[in-house]
Amino acid sequence: MEAVATGLFVGVLFGFVLQRGRFCMNSAFRDAILLKDNILLKTVFVALLIELVGFSIMDMTGAIAINPKPFWWGANLLGSFVFGIGMVLAGGCASGITYRTGEGMVGAMTAVLGLATAGFFTAAGFLKPFKANLQAATTVPGADGSALTLHGILGMDYTTLALIIFVIAVIAWYIIAKQNKKECEADPGWGWLNTGILVGIIGILAFPLSAAAGRNYPLGITAGWINIVQTIFTGGTINWIGMLIIGIVIGGLIAAVISKEFKFRVPKPMVLVQTFVGGLLMGFGAVTSGGCNIGHLLSGIPQLSLGSILAGISIVLGAWAASYVMFVLPQKND
């Protein structure tokens, strides 16, 4: 029970940082294409680099054993693309709608309701056969039958390749930043660098604590909401990832109250319908692909999972496609 309770602790930290840093991948991807603003996108990259180093050191020292997601190319492509579309309709990524629920945003609550509902029916309900068949039909394992990874394809040690990628990424980032010093001033929350570092540290902290509770994986969102639904309706028990979700909502609430940003905000009925539908697409997409934006981008890519890399690309493409249809095309037609 103590091991599971650490999920609550990590969740409160995560929710607090998410709220104060205004961390949301939907906003990051949307702003990059609509506003040409990469501030939030840089937050995501910083978190990934911090985790890349942290995971590699912990794996090298035996503190964790990396557990990359499988490569289900069809499920990764379809599920994540649908998830990206749903993310835009819902107005937030999986972590975004979760911490905003703690802020009192009713639109985020309806999105969470859709996410949890479709996630449950895809994981254990009438959509399960479709999901299972698609994953099985498009599985490409590694040479030893394990999950397909970048270091596995290259025949390298995970830690070695992870550190090499980190060094190359930092050097490339420095060169690009030096050549392009112009930067958008709109930097919400605590600042992109601080927020990225804190999110990365929390991801590192989550891995061994989650593994100690019997779940050998760092952060995630969708599985936690599914666990809560199962606990409520089928008499199960809250596990580590379920406690994480409860903690994120509490952490977001605490941060919003401290910053005097907590307020119940109810949008128009059609917006609630839109966010619910977006949540449905997110829940279906995340379970089909084997992870949401947190499970794949923030937790799977630092483990160099090819499935997570493909899923991450597909999430971004889905978000960009939906953003183009919803926001860019109407402006062109005016």
Short mmCIF file of C-alpha atoms in Angstrom, two decimals:
data_model
loop_
_atom_site.label_atom_id
_atom_site.label_comp_id
_atom_site.label_asym_id
_atom_site.label_seq_id
_atom_site.Cartn_x
_atom_site.Cartn_y
_atom_site.Cartn_z
CA MET A 1 0.00 0.00 0.00
CA GLU A 2 2.87 2.40 0.78
CA ALA A 3 4.34 1.76 -2.67
CA VAL A 4 1.00 2.59 -4.31
CA ALA A 5 0.65 5.74 -2.17
CA THR A 6 3.81 7.14 -3.75
CA GLY A 7 1.71 7.56 -6.89
CA LEU A 8 -0.35 10.14 -4.99
CA PHE A 9 2.82 11.96 -3.93
CA VAL A 10 4.23 12.07 -7.47
CA GLY A 11 0.82 13.09 -8.81
CA VAL A 12 0.51 16.07 -6.47
CA LEU A 13 3.98 17.26 -7.50
CA PHE A 14 3.18 16.71 -11.18
CA GLY A 15 -0.19 18.46 -11.00
CA PHE A 16 1.31 21.43 -9.17
CA VAL A 17 4.09 21.85 -11.74
CA LEU A 18 1.71 21.34 -14.67
CA GLN A 19 -0.61 24.07 -13.40
CA ARG A 20 2.04 26.60 -12.48
CA GLY A 21 4.07 25.92 -15.63
CA ARG A 22 0.97 25.84 -17.88
CA PHE A 23 2.39 22.67 -19.39
CA CYS A 24 0.20 21.25 -22.16
CA MET A 25 1.38 19.51 -25.30
CA ASN A 26 -1.76 20.45 -27.19
CA SER A 27 -0.89 24.11 -26.70
CA ALA A 28 2.74 23.40 -27.59
CA PHE A 29 1.92 21.72 -30.91
CA ARG A 30 -0.94 24.10 -31.75
CA ASP A 31 1.04 27.28 -31.05
CA ALA A 32 3.97 26.02 -33.13
CA ILE A 33 1.83 25.81 -36.28
CA LEU A 34 -0.69 28.61 -35.69
CA LEU A 35 1.40 31.27 -33.97
CA LYS A 36 4.91 30.16 -34.96
CA ASP A 37 5.56 30.21 -31.19
CA ASN A 38 7.89 27.44 -29.98
CA ILE A 39 8.10 28.42 -26.30
CA LEU A 40 5.95 25.55 -25.00
CA LEU A 41 7.50 23.14 -27.49
CA LYS A 42 10.89 23.91 -25.98
CA THR A 43 9.49 22.94 -22.58
CA VAL A 44 8.65 19.50 -23.96
CA PHE A 45 12.14 19.08 -25.45
CA VAL A 46 13.83 20.07 -22.18
CA ALA A 47 11.75 17.53 -20.24
CA LEU A 48 12.66 14.81 -22.77
CA LEU A 49 16.37 15.57 -22.54
CA ILE A 50 16.32 15.59 -18.73
CA GLU A 51 14.56 12.23 -18.71
CA LEU A 52 16.90 10.80 -21.33
CA VAL A 53 19.87 11.43 -19.05
CA GLY A 54 18.03 10.38 -15.90
CA PHE A 55 16.69 7.13 -17.32
CA SER A 56 20.08 6.18 -18.78
CA ILE A 57 21.90 6.77 -15.48
CA MET A 58 19.28 4.84 -13.48
CA ASP A 59 19.35 1.98 -15.97
CA MET A 60 23.15 1.88 -15.89
CA THR A 61 23.18 1.76 -12.08
CA GLY A 62 20.40 -0.82 -11.87
CA ALA A 63 17.92 1.56 -10.21
CA ILE A 64 15.45 0.81 -13.01
CA ALA A 65 15.13 -1.53 -15.97
CA ILE A 66 13.90 0.29 -19.06
CA ASN A 67 10.64 -1.06 -20.40
CA PRO A 68 9.95 0.45 -23.84
CA LYS A 69 6.54 0.25 -25.51
CA PRO A 70 6.05 -2.34 -28.31
CA PHE A 71 6.18 -1.33 -31.96
CA TRP A 72 2.61 -1.68 -33.28
CA TRP A 73 3.01 0.39 -36.43
CA GLY A 74 -0.66 0.31 -37.46
CA ALA A 75 -2.01 0.89 -33.97
CA ASN A 76 0.63 3.54 -33.27
CA LEU A 77 -0.22 5.43 -36.46
CA LEU A 78 -4.01 5.21 -36.29
CA GLY A 79 -4.47 5.47 -32.54
CA SER A 80 -2.08 8.35 -32.05
CA PHE A 81 -3.37 10.30 -35.06
CA VAL A 82 -6.91 10.01 -33.68
CA PHE A 83 -5.58 11.01 -30.26
CA GLY A 84 -3.97 14.13 -31.75
CA ILE A 85 -7.26 15.16 -33.37
CA GLY A 86 -9.11 14.54 -30.11
CA MET A 87 -6.55 16.59 -28.21
CA VAL A 88 -7.36 19.68 -30.27
CA LEU A 89 -11.12 19.16 -29.97
CA ALA A 90 -10.80 18.66 -26.20
CA GLY A 91 -8.69 21.79 -25.84
CA GLY A 92 -5.90 20.02 -24.00
CA CYS A 93 -3.66 16.96 -23.92
CA ALA A 94 -4.24 14.11 -21.46
CA SER A 95 -2.24 15.79 -18.71
CA GLY A 96 -3.67 19.21 -19.59
CA ILE A 97 -7.32 18.24 -19.14
CA THR A 98 -6.41 16.38 -15.94
CA TYR A 99 -4.75 19.28 -14.11
CA ARG A 100 -7.34 21.73 -15.48
CA THR A 101 -10.02 19.60 -13.88
CA GLY A 102 -8.41 20.62 -10.59
CA GLU A 103 -8.63 24.27 -11.71
CA GLY A 104 -12.41 23.99 -11.98
CA MET A 105 -12.66 24.00 -15.77
CA VAL A 106 -15.86 22.13 -16.62
CA GLY A 107 -14.81 21.74 -20.26
CA ALA A 108 -11.76 19.80 -19.07
CA MET A 109 -14.01 17.66 -16.87
CA THR A 110 -16.20 16.66 -19.82
CA ALA A 111 -13.06 15.89 -21.83
CA VAL A 112 -11.82 13.67 -18.99
CA LEU A 113 -15.22 11.96 -18.92
CA GLY A 114 -14.89 11.17 -22.62
CA LEU A 115 -11.28 10.03 -22.21
CA ALA A 116 -12.12 7.70 -19.34
CA THR A 117 -15.22 6.31 -21.05
CA ALA A 118 -13.68 5.52 -24.43
CA GLY A 119 -10.47 4.37 -22.77
CA PHE A 120 -12.37 1.87 -20.64
CA PHE A 121 -14.41 0.47 -23.55
CA THR A 122 -11.31 0.19 -25.72
CA ALA A 123 -9.26 -1.49 -23.01
CA ALA A 124 -11.91 -3.82 -21.62
CA GLY A 125 -15.18 -3.32 -23.48
CA PHE A 126 -16.71 -3.70 -26.93
CA LEU A 127 -13.80 -1.97 -28.70
CA LYS A 128 -11.20 -4.28 -27.20
CA PRO A 129 -11.26 -6.85 -30.07
CA PHE A 130 -10.58 -4.13 -32.65
CA LYS A 131 -7.71 -2.74 -30.61
CA ALA A 132 -6.22 -6.15 -29.89
CA ASN A 133 -6.48 -7.32 -33.51
CA LEU A 134 -4.91 -4.14 -34.88
CA GLN A 135 -2.03 -4.33 -32.43
CA ALA A 136 -1.43 -8.02 -33.13
CA ALA A 137 -1.62 -7.59 -36.91
CA THR A 138 0.90 -4.73 -36.99
CA THR A 139 3.43 -5.87 -34.39
CA VAL A 140 7.11 -5.78 -35.38
CA PRO A 141 9.29 -7.18 -32.57
CA GLY A 142 13.00 -6.74 -32.08
CA ALA A 143 15.52 -9.41 -33.02
CA ASP A 144 15.22 -11.09 -29.62
CA GLY A 145 11.44 -10.79 -29.51
CA SER A 146 11.51 -7.74 -27.25
CA ALA A 147 10.14 -4.30 -28.04
CA LEU A 148 11.74 -2.65 -31.05
CA THR A 149 14.04 0.18 -29.98
CA LEU A 150 16.46 2.59 -31.58
CA HIS A 151 19.43 1.17 -29.66
CA GLY A 152 18.33 -2.36 -30.52
CA ILE A 153 18.32 -1.61 -34.25
CA LEU A 154 21.75 0.02 -34.02
CA GLY A 155 23.10 -2.80 -31.86
CA MET A 156 24.14 -0.41 -29.11
CA ASP A 157 23.79 -0.24 -25.35
CA TYR A 158 20.82 1.89 -24.27
CA THR A 159 22.80 4.11 -21.90
CA THR A 160 25.54 4.78 -24.45
CA LEU A 161 23.15 5.77 -27.22
CA ALA A 162 20.96 7.82 -24.88
CA LEU A 163 23.93 9.89 -23.72
CA ILE A 164 25.19 10.32 -27.29
CA ILE A 165 21.76 11.59 -28.38
CA PHE A 166 21.68 13.96 -25.41
CA VAL A 167 25.05 15.49 -26.28
CA ILE A 168 24.19 15.85 -29.98
CA ALA A 169 20.80 17.41 -29.11
CA VAL A 170 22.32 19.93 -26.71
CA ILE A 171 25.00 20.96 -29.24
CA ALA A 172 22.43 21.27 -32.05
CA TRP A 173 20.11 23.28 -29.81
CA TYR A 174 22.95 25.65 -28.87
CA ILE A 175 23.90 26.22 -32.49
CA ILE A 176 20.31 26.84 -33.59
CA ALA A 177 19.64 29.16 -30.64
CA LYS A 178 22.81 31.13 -31.37
CA GLN A 179 21.83 31.62 -35.01
CA ASN A 180 18.24 32.57 -34.19
CA LYS A 181 18.15 34.82 -31.14
CA LYS A 182 14.70 36.17 -31.87
CA GLU A 183 12.23 34.72 -29.39
CA CYS A 184 8.57 35.18 -28.64
CA GLU A 185 8.11 36.96 -25.32
CA ALA A 186 4.96 35.08 -24.36
CA ASP A 187 6.31 32.61 -21.84
CA PRO A 188 3.50 31.41 -19.56
CA GLY A 189 3.82 30.07 -16.05
CA TRP A 190 7.22 29.53 -14.49
CA GLY A 191 9.12 29.81 -17.75
CA TRP A 192 9.83 27.13 -20.33
CA LEU A 193 13.24 26.09 -19.00
CA ASN A 194 12.23 25.80 -15.34
CA THR A 195 9.04 23.95 -16.18
CA GLY A 196 10.80 21.54 -18.54
CA ILE A 197 13.45 20.70 -15.96
CA LEU A 198 10.87 20.10 -13.22
CA VAL A 199 8.65 17.94 -15.46
CA GLY A 200 11.71 15.89 -16.45
CA ILE A 201 12.77 15.41 -12.82
CA ILE A 202 9.28 14.27 -11.86
CA GLY A 203 9.34 11.78 -14.75
CA ILE A 204 12.65 10.43 -13.45
CA LEU A 205 11.30 10.19 -9.90
CA ALA A 206 8.18 8.39 -11.10
CA PHE A 207 10.02 5.50 -12.76
CA PRO A 208 11.53 3.69 -9.73
CA LEU A 209 8.56 4.52 -7.49
CA SER A 210 6.11 3.11 -10.03
CA ALA A 211 8.32 0.04 -10.54
CA ALA A 212 8.37 -0.56 -6.77
CA ALA A 213 4.56 -0.70 -6.87
CA GLY A 214 4.66 -3.38 -9.59
CA ARG A 215 4.29 -1.09 -12.60
CA ASN A 216 7.62 -0.84 -14.41
CA TYR A 217 6.97 2.38 -16.31
CA PRO A 218 7.20 6.12 -15.54
CA LEU A 219 4.39 8.62 -16.02
CA GLY A 220 1.08 8.01 -17.78
CA ILE A 221 -2.44 9.42 -17.77
CA THR A 222 -5.04 7.37 -19.66
CA ALA A 223 -4.40 4.10 -17.82
CA GLY A 224 -4.93 5.94 -14.54
CA TRP A 225 -8.35 7.22 -15.54
CA ILE A 226 -9.27 3.73 -16.74
CA ASN A 227 -8.20 2.30 -13.37
CA ILE A 228 -10.43 4.82 -11.58
CA VAL A 229 -13.40 3.86 -13.79
CA GLN A 230 -12.76 0.17 -13.17
CA THR A 231 -12.52 0.77 -9.42
CA ILE A 232 -15.82 2.65 -9.35
CA PHE A 233 -17.87 0.32 -11.56
CA THR A 234 -16.28 -3.11 -11.22
CA GLY A 235 -15.08 -3.10 -7.64
CA GLY A 236 -11.37 -3.05 -8.38
CA THR A 237 -8.67 -1.29 -6.40
CA ILE A 238 -6.81 1.93 -7.07
CA ASN A 239 -3.29 1.17 -8.28
CA TRP A 240 -0.21 3.39 -8.60
CA ILE A 241 -1.26 5.04 -11.85
CA GLY A 242 -4.78 5.64 -10.52
CA MET A 243 -3.32 7.34 -7.44
CA LEU A 244 -1.14 9.43 -9.77
CA ILE A 245 -4.25 10.81 -11.47
CA ILE A 246 -5.91 11.67 -8.17
CA GLY A 247 -2.70 13.41 -7.15
CA ILE A 248 -2.53 15.43 -10.39
CA VAL A 249 -6.04 16.77 -9.84
CA ILE A 250 -5.22 17.62 -6.21
CA GLY A 251 -1.90 19.21 -7.19
CA GLY A 252 -3.58 21.28 -9.88
CA LEU A 253 -6.24 22.37 -7.37
CA ILE A 254 -3.64 23.38 -4.77
CA ALA A 255 -1.64 25.37 -7.31
CA ALA A 256 -4.76 27.07 -8.66
CA VAL A 257 -5.95 28.05 -5.18
CA ILE A 258 -2.52 29.41 -4.19
CA SER A 259 -2.28 31.45 -7.41
CA LYS A 260 -5.94 32.52 -7.07
CA GLU A 261 -6.75 30.96 -10.43
CA PHE A 262 -9.31 28.42 -9.21
CA LYS A 263 -12.75 29.09 -10.58
CA PHE A 264 -15.55 26.96 -11.95
CA ARG A 265 -15.78 27.94 -15.60
CA VAL A 266 -18.65 26.54 -17.65
CA PRO A 267 -18.42 27.04 -21.43
CA LYS A 268 -21.33 26.96 -23.85
CA PRO A 269 -23.16 23.62 -24.24
CA MET A 270 -21.75 22.99 -27.72
CA VAL A 271 -18.23 23.47 -26.39
CA LEU A 272 -18.94 20.85 -23.73
CA VAL A 273 -20.12 18.48 -26.45
CA GLN A 274 -16.97 19.21 -28.45
CA THR A 275 -14.64 18.57 -25.49
CA PHE A 276 -16.48 15.35 -24.65
CA VAL A 277 -16.13 14.10 -28.23
CA GLY A 278 -12.48 15.11 -28.16
CA GLY A 279 -12.05 13.12 -24.98
CA LEU A 280 -13.68 10.10 -26.58
CA LEU A 281 -11.22 10.24 -29.47
CA MET A 282 -8.32 10.64 -27.04
CA GLY A 283 -9.38 7.64 -24.94
CA PHE A 284 -9.82 5.39 -27.96
CA GLY A 285 -6.60 6.59 -29.57
CA ALA A 286 -4.46 6.29 -26.46
CA VAL A 287 -5.48 2.73 -25.64
CA THR A 288 -5.25 1.63 -29.28
CA SER A 289 -1.76 3.09 -29.61
CA GLY A 290 -0.64 1.85 -26.20
CA GLY A 291 -0.20 5.30 -24.67
CA CYS A 292 -1.20 8.97 -24.69
CA ASN A 293 1.06 11.98 -25.11
CA ILE A 294 2.53 11.38 -21.64
CA GLY A 295 2.91 7.61 -22.03
CA HIS A 296 4.56 7.85 -25.44
CA LEU A 297 6.20 11.26 -25.81
CA LEU A 298 7.22 11.97 -22.23
CA SER A 299 7.86 8.41 -21.03
CA GLY A 300 8.42 6.20 -24.08
CA ILE A 301 10.63 8.34 -26.32
CA PRO A 302 13.31 8.78 -23.60
CA GLN A 303 13.47 4.95 -23.52
CA LEU A 304 14.14 5.07 -27.29
CA SER A 305 11.07 3.01 -28.12
CA LEU A 306 10.41 3.08 -31.86
CA GLY A 307 6.73 2.55 -31.16
CA SER A 308 6.67 5.65 -28.98
CA ILE A 309 8.68 7.66 -31.51
CA LEU A 310 6.22 6.73 -34.27
CA ALA A 311 3.26 7.39 -31.97
CA GLY A 312 4.68 10.77 -30.98
CA ILE A 313 5.05 11.81 -34.61
CA SER A 314 1.51 10.67 -35.34
CA ILE A 315 0.11 12.61 -32.35
CA VAL A 316 1.76 15.78 -33.63
CA LEU A 317 0.47 15.21 -37.17
CA GLY A 318 -3.06 14.58 -35.89
CA ALA A 319 -2.95 17.74 -33.78
CA TRP A 320 -1.61 19.79 -36.67
CA ALA A 321 -4.24 18.43 -39.06
CA ALA A 322 -7.07 19.25 -36.65
CA SER A 323 -5.63 22.69 -35.89
CA TYR A 324 -5.40 23.45 -39.60
CA VAL A 325 -9.01 22.45 -40.23
CA MET A 326 -10.40 24.17 -37.13
CA PHE A 327 -8.37 27.38 -37.07
CA VAL A 328 -6.43 28.00 -40.29
CA LEU A 329 -9.01 27.12 -42.97
CA PRO A 330 -11.78 29.34 -41.51
CA GLN A 331 -9.38 32.33 -41.63
CA LYS A 332 -8.51 31.60 -45.25
CA ASN A 333 -12.19 31.47 -46.18
CA ASP A 334 -12.94 34.85 -44.60
#
